Coordinates of C-alpha atoms in Angstrom, one line a residue:
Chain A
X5 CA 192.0 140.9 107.1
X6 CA 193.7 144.2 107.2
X7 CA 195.3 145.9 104.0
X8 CA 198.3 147.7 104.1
X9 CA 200.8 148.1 101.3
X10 CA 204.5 149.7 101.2
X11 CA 206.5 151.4 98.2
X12 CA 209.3 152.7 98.1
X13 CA 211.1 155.3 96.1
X14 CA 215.0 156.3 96.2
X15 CA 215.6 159.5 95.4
X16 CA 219.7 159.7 95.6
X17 CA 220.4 158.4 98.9
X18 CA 216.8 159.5 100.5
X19 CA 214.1 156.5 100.2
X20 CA 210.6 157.3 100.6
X21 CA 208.3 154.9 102.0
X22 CA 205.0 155.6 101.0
X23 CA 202.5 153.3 103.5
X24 CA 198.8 153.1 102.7
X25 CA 196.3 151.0 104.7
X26 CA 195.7 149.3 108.4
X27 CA 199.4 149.4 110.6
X28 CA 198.4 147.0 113.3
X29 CA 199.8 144.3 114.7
X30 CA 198.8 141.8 111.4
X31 CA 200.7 144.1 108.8
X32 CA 203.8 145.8 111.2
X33 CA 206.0 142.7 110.1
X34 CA 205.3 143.7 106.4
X35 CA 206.6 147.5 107.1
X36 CA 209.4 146.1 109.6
X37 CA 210.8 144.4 106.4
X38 CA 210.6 147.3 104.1
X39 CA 212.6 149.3 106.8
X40 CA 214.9 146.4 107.6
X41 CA 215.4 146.1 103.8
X42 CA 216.9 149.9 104.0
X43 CA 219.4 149.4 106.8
X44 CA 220.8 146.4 104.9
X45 CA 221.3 148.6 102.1
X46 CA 222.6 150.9 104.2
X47 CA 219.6 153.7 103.2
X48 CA 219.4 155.5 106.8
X49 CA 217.5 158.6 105.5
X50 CA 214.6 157.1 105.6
X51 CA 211.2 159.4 104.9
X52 CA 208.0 157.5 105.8
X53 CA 205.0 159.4 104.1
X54 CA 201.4 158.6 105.9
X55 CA 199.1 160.3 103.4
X56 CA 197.5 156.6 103.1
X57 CA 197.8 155.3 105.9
X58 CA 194.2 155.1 107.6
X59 CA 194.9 153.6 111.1
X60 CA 198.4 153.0 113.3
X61 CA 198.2 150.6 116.5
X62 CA 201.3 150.7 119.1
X63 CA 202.3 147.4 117.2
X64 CA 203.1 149.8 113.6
X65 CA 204.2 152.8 116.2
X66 CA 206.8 149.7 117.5
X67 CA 208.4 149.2 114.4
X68 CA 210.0 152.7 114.1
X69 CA 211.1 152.5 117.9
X70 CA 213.0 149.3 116.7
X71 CA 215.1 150.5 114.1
X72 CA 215.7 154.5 115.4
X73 CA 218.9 154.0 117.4
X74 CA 220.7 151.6 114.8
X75 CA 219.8 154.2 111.8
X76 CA 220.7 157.6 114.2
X77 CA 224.0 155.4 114.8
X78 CA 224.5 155.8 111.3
X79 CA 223.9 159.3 111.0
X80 CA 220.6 158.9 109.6
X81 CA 217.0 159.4 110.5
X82 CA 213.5 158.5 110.0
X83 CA 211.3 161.3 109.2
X84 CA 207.3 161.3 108.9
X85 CA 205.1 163.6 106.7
X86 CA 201.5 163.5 105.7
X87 CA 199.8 162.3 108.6
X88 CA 196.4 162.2 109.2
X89 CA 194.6 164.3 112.3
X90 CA 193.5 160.5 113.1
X91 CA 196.9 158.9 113.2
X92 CA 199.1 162.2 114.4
X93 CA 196.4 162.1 117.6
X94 CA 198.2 158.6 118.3
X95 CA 201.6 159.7 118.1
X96 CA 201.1 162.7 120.1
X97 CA 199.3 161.0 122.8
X98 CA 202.6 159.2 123.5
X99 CA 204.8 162.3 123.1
X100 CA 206.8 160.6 119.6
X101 CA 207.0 163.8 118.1
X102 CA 209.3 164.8 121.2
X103 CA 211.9 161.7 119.5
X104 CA 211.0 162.2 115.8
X105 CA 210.7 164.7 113.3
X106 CA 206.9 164.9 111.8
X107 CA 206.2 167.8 108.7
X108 CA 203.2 168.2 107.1
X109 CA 204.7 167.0 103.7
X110 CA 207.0 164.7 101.8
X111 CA 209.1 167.7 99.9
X112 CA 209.5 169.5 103.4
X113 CA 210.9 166.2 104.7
X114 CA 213.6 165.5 102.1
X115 CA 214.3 168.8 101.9
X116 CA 215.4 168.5 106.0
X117 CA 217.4 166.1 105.1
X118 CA 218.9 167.6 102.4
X119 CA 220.0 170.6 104.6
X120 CA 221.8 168.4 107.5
X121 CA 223.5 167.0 104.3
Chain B
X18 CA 169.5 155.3 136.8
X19 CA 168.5 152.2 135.2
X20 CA 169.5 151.6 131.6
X21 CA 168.7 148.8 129.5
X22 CA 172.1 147.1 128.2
X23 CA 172.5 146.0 124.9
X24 CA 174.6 142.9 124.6
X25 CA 176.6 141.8 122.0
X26 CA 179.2 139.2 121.8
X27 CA 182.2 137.7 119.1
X28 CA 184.5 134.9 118.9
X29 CA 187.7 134.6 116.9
X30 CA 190.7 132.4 116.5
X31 CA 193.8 133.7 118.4
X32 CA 195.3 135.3 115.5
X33 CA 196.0 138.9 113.9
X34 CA 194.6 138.7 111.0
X35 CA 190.9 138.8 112.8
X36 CA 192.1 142.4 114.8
X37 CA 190.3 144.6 111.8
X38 CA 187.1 142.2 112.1
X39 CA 187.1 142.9 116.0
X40 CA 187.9 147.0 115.5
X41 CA 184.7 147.0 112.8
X42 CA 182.4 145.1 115.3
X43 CA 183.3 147.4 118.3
X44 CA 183.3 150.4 116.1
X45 CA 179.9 150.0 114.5
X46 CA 178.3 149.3 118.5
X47 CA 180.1 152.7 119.4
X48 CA 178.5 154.7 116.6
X49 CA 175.2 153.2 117.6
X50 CA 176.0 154.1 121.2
X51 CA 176.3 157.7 120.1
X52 CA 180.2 158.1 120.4
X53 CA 181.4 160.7 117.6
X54 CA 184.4 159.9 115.5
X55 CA 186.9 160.7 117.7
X56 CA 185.5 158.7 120.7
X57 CA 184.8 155.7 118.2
X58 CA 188.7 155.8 117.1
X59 CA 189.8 155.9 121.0
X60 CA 187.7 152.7 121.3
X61 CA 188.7 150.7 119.0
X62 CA 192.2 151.6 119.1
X63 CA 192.0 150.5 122.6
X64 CA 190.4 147.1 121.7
X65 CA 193.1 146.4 118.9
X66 CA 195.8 146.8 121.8
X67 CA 193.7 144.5 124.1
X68 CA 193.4 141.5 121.7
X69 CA 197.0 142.2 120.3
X70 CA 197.9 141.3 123.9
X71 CA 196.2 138.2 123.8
X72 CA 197.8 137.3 120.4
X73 CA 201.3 138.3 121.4
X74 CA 201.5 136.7 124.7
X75 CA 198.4 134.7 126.1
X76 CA 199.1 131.6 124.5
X77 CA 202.2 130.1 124.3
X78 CA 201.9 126.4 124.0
X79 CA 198.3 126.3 125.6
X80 CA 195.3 125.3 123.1
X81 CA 191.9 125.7 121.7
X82 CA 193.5 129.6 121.3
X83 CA 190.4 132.0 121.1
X84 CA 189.5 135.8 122.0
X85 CA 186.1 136.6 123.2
X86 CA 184.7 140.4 123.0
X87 CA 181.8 141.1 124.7
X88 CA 180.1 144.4 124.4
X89 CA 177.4 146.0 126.2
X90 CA 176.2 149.6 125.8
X91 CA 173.4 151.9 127.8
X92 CA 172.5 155.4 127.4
X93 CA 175.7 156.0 129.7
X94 CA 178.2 153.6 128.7
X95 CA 179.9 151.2 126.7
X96 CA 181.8 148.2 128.1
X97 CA 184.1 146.4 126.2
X98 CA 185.6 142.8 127.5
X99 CA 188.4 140.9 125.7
X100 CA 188.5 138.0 127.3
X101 CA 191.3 134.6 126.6
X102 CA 191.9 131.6 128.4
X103 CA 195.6 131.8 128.2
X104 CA 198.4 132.0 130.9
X105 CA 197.1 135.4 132.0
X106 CA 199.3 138.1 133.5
X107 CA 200.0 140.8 136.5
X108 CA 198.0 143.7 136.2
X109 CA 200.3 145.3 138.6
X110 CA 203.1 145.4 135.8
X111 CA 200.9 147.5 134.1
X112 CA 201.3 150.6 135.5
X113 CA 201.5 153.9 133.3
X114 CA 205.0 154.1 131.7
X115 CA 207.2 156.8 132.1
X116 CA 207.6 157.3 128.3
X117 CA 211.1 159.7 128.6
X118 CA 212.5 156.2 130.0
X119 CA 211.2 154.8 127.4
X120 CA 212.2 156.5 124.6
X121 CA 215.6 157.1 126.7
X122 CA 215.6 153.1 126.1
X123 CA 214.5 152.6 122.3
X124 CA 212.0 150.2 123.6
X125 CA 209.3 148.6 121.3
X126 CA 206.2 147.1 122.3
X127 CA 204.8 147.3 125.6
X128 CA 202.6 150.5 124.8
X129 CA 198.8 148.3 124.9
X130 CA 197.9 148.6 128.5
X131 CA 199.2 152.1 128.6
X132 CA 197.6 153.5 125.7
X133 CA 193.9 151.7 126.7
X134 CA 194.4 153.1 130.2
X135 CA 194.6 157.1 128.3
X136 CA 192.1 156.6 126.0
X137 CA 189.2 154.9 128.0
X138 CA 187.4 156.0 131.4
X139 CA 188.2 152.8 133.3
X140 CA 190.3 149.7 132.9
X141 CA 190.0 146.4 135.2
X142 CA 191.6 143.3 135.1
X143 CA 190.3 140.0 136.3
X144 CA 192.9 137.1 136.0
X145 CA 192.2 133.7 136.2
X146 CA 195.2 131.9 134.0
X147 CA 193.9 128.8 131.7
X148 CA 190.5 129.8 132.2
X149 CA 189.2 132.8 132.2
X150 CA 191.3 136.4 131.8
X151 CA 189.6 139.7 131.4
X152 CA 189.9 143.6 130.4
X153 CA 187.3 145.4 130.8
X154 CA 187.3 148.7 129.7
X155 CA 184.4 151.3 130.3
X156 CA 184.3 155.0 128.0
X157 CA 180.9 156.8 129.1
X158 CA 178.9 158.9 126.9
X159 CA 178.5 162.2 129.6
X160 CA 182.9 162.1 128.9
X161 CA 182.7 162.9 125.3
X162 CA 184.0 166.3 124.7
X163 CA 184.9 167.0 128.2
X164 CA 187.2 169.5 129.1
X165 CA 187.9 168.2 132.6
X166 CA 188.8 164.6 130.6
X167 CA 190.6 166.3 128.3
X168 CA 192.5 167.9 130.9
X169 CA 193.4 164.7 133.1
X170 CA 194.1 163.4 129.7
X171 CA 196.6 165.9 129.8
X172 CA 198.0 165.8 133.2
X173 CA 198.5 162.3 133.0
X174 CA 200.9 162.8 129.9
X175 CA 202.7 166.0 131.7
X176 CA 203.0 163.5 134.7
X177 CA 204.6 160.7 132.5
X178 CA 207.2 162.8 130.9
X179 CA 207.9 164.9 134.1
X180 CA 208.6 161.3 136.2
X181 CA 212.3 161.6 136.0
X182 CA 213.2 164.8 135.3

């Protein structure tokens, strides 16, 4: 059974969801809640840090095409940092850095936001 | 050439908590074939998305729900077979996406077939609803590290983004 674990950190209104683990189809719902618990809140400056994260399916790509146009609505965003050669490949391949930002690290990501402030 | 093919087979219940027991079995098989890292990752990423298919949509309301996975490898090859016996579906749906459309449309989901069909040499389909339906999916050994499939790898993306421009 796959592993995969979320936590999350607010740091004024950015939230940082740190992912660690197997995003496939078995674990997506888990991450789907974590975002879905951020919109609710209304948190829409959303970074999602990969540094753990060992292995992405479309299923775990999915969730962040569910959720981009309500949170952009809202004049927010989901930015990505720390991914792996492994798991950027997979984002590439389907050309989603062309619809989302992706930086090498957490800091640089919040600090993006921090300048469309 | 002849090659002697290794056979290897696994059943699981229709559900998603077996996907990382499937990607470990196809995984170890692909390092014994001789596929590097990279090659390995292609094919079991391709795997997941073919027996996420099966859990998402083969079988609603039909029982005994199960996934078979044949593999077979040869000093060429390795062929991979997910195989249900659910409702099946029309391989002619799954044509390459035009991903500007959609990410133009927020989609989600739909991304399986088109992601096996860039990461492995050849995809077929064999369709037979309640009883037996098939991917197969083929990566070959002489591929690895090539720059020509590197580059159709390539074209094909240009062509996918290029479609409606």
């Amino acid at each position: 059974m796959s592993d995969f674990t979320v936590r999350r950190k607010d740091a004024g209104d950015i939230s940082v969801l740190n992912i660690e683990g197997y995003l496939d189809a078995h674990t997506a719902p888990a991450f789907e809640d974590s975002i879905k618990q951020l919109v609710e809140e209304n948190r829409n400056r959303i970074v999602v840090n990969f540094d753990k994260l060992s292995y992405i399916s479309s299923a775990g790509l999915g969730v962040f095409m569910g959720f981009i146009e309500d949170i952009r609505a809202k004049n927010g965003d989901i930015k990505m940092s720390n991914m792996s050669e492994k798991v950027y490949k997979i984002f590439d391949l389907l050309g989603f850095p062309n619809l989302y930002e992706i930086v090498s690290d957490e800091t640089e990501a919040i600090k993006k936001f921090k300048e469309t402030k | 050439m002849s090659a002697k093919a290794n056979k290897f087979s696994m059943v699981t219940p229709c559900d998603s908590r077996y996907l990382e027991l499937i990607r470990d079995f196809v995984a170890k098989i692909a390092k014994i074939t001789g596929f590097d890292e990279e090659h390995v990752n292609k094919i079991q990423l391709s795997v997941d998305e073919a027996c996420t298919n099966v859990v998402k949509h083969a079988y609603k309301g039909i029982d005994p729900k199960d996934i078979r996975v044949d593999v077979t490898f040869d000093q060429e090859k390795i062929t991979v077979t997910v195989t249900d016996r659910g409702k099946g579906f029309n391989p002619d749906k799954s044509k390459l996406k035009d991903m500007d459309t959609y990410f133009n449309k927020f989609r989600r989901g739909g991304l399986g077939i088109h992601l096996i069909k860039i990461l492995m040499d050849e995809v077929s389909y064999s369709i037979d609803p309640c009883r037996k339906n098939s991917v197969k999916m083929i990566k070959y050994l002489c591929k690895m590290e090539s720059p020509e499939k590197k580059k159709e790898q390539q074209i094909l993306m240009e062509e996918s983004y290029a479609r409606h421009k």
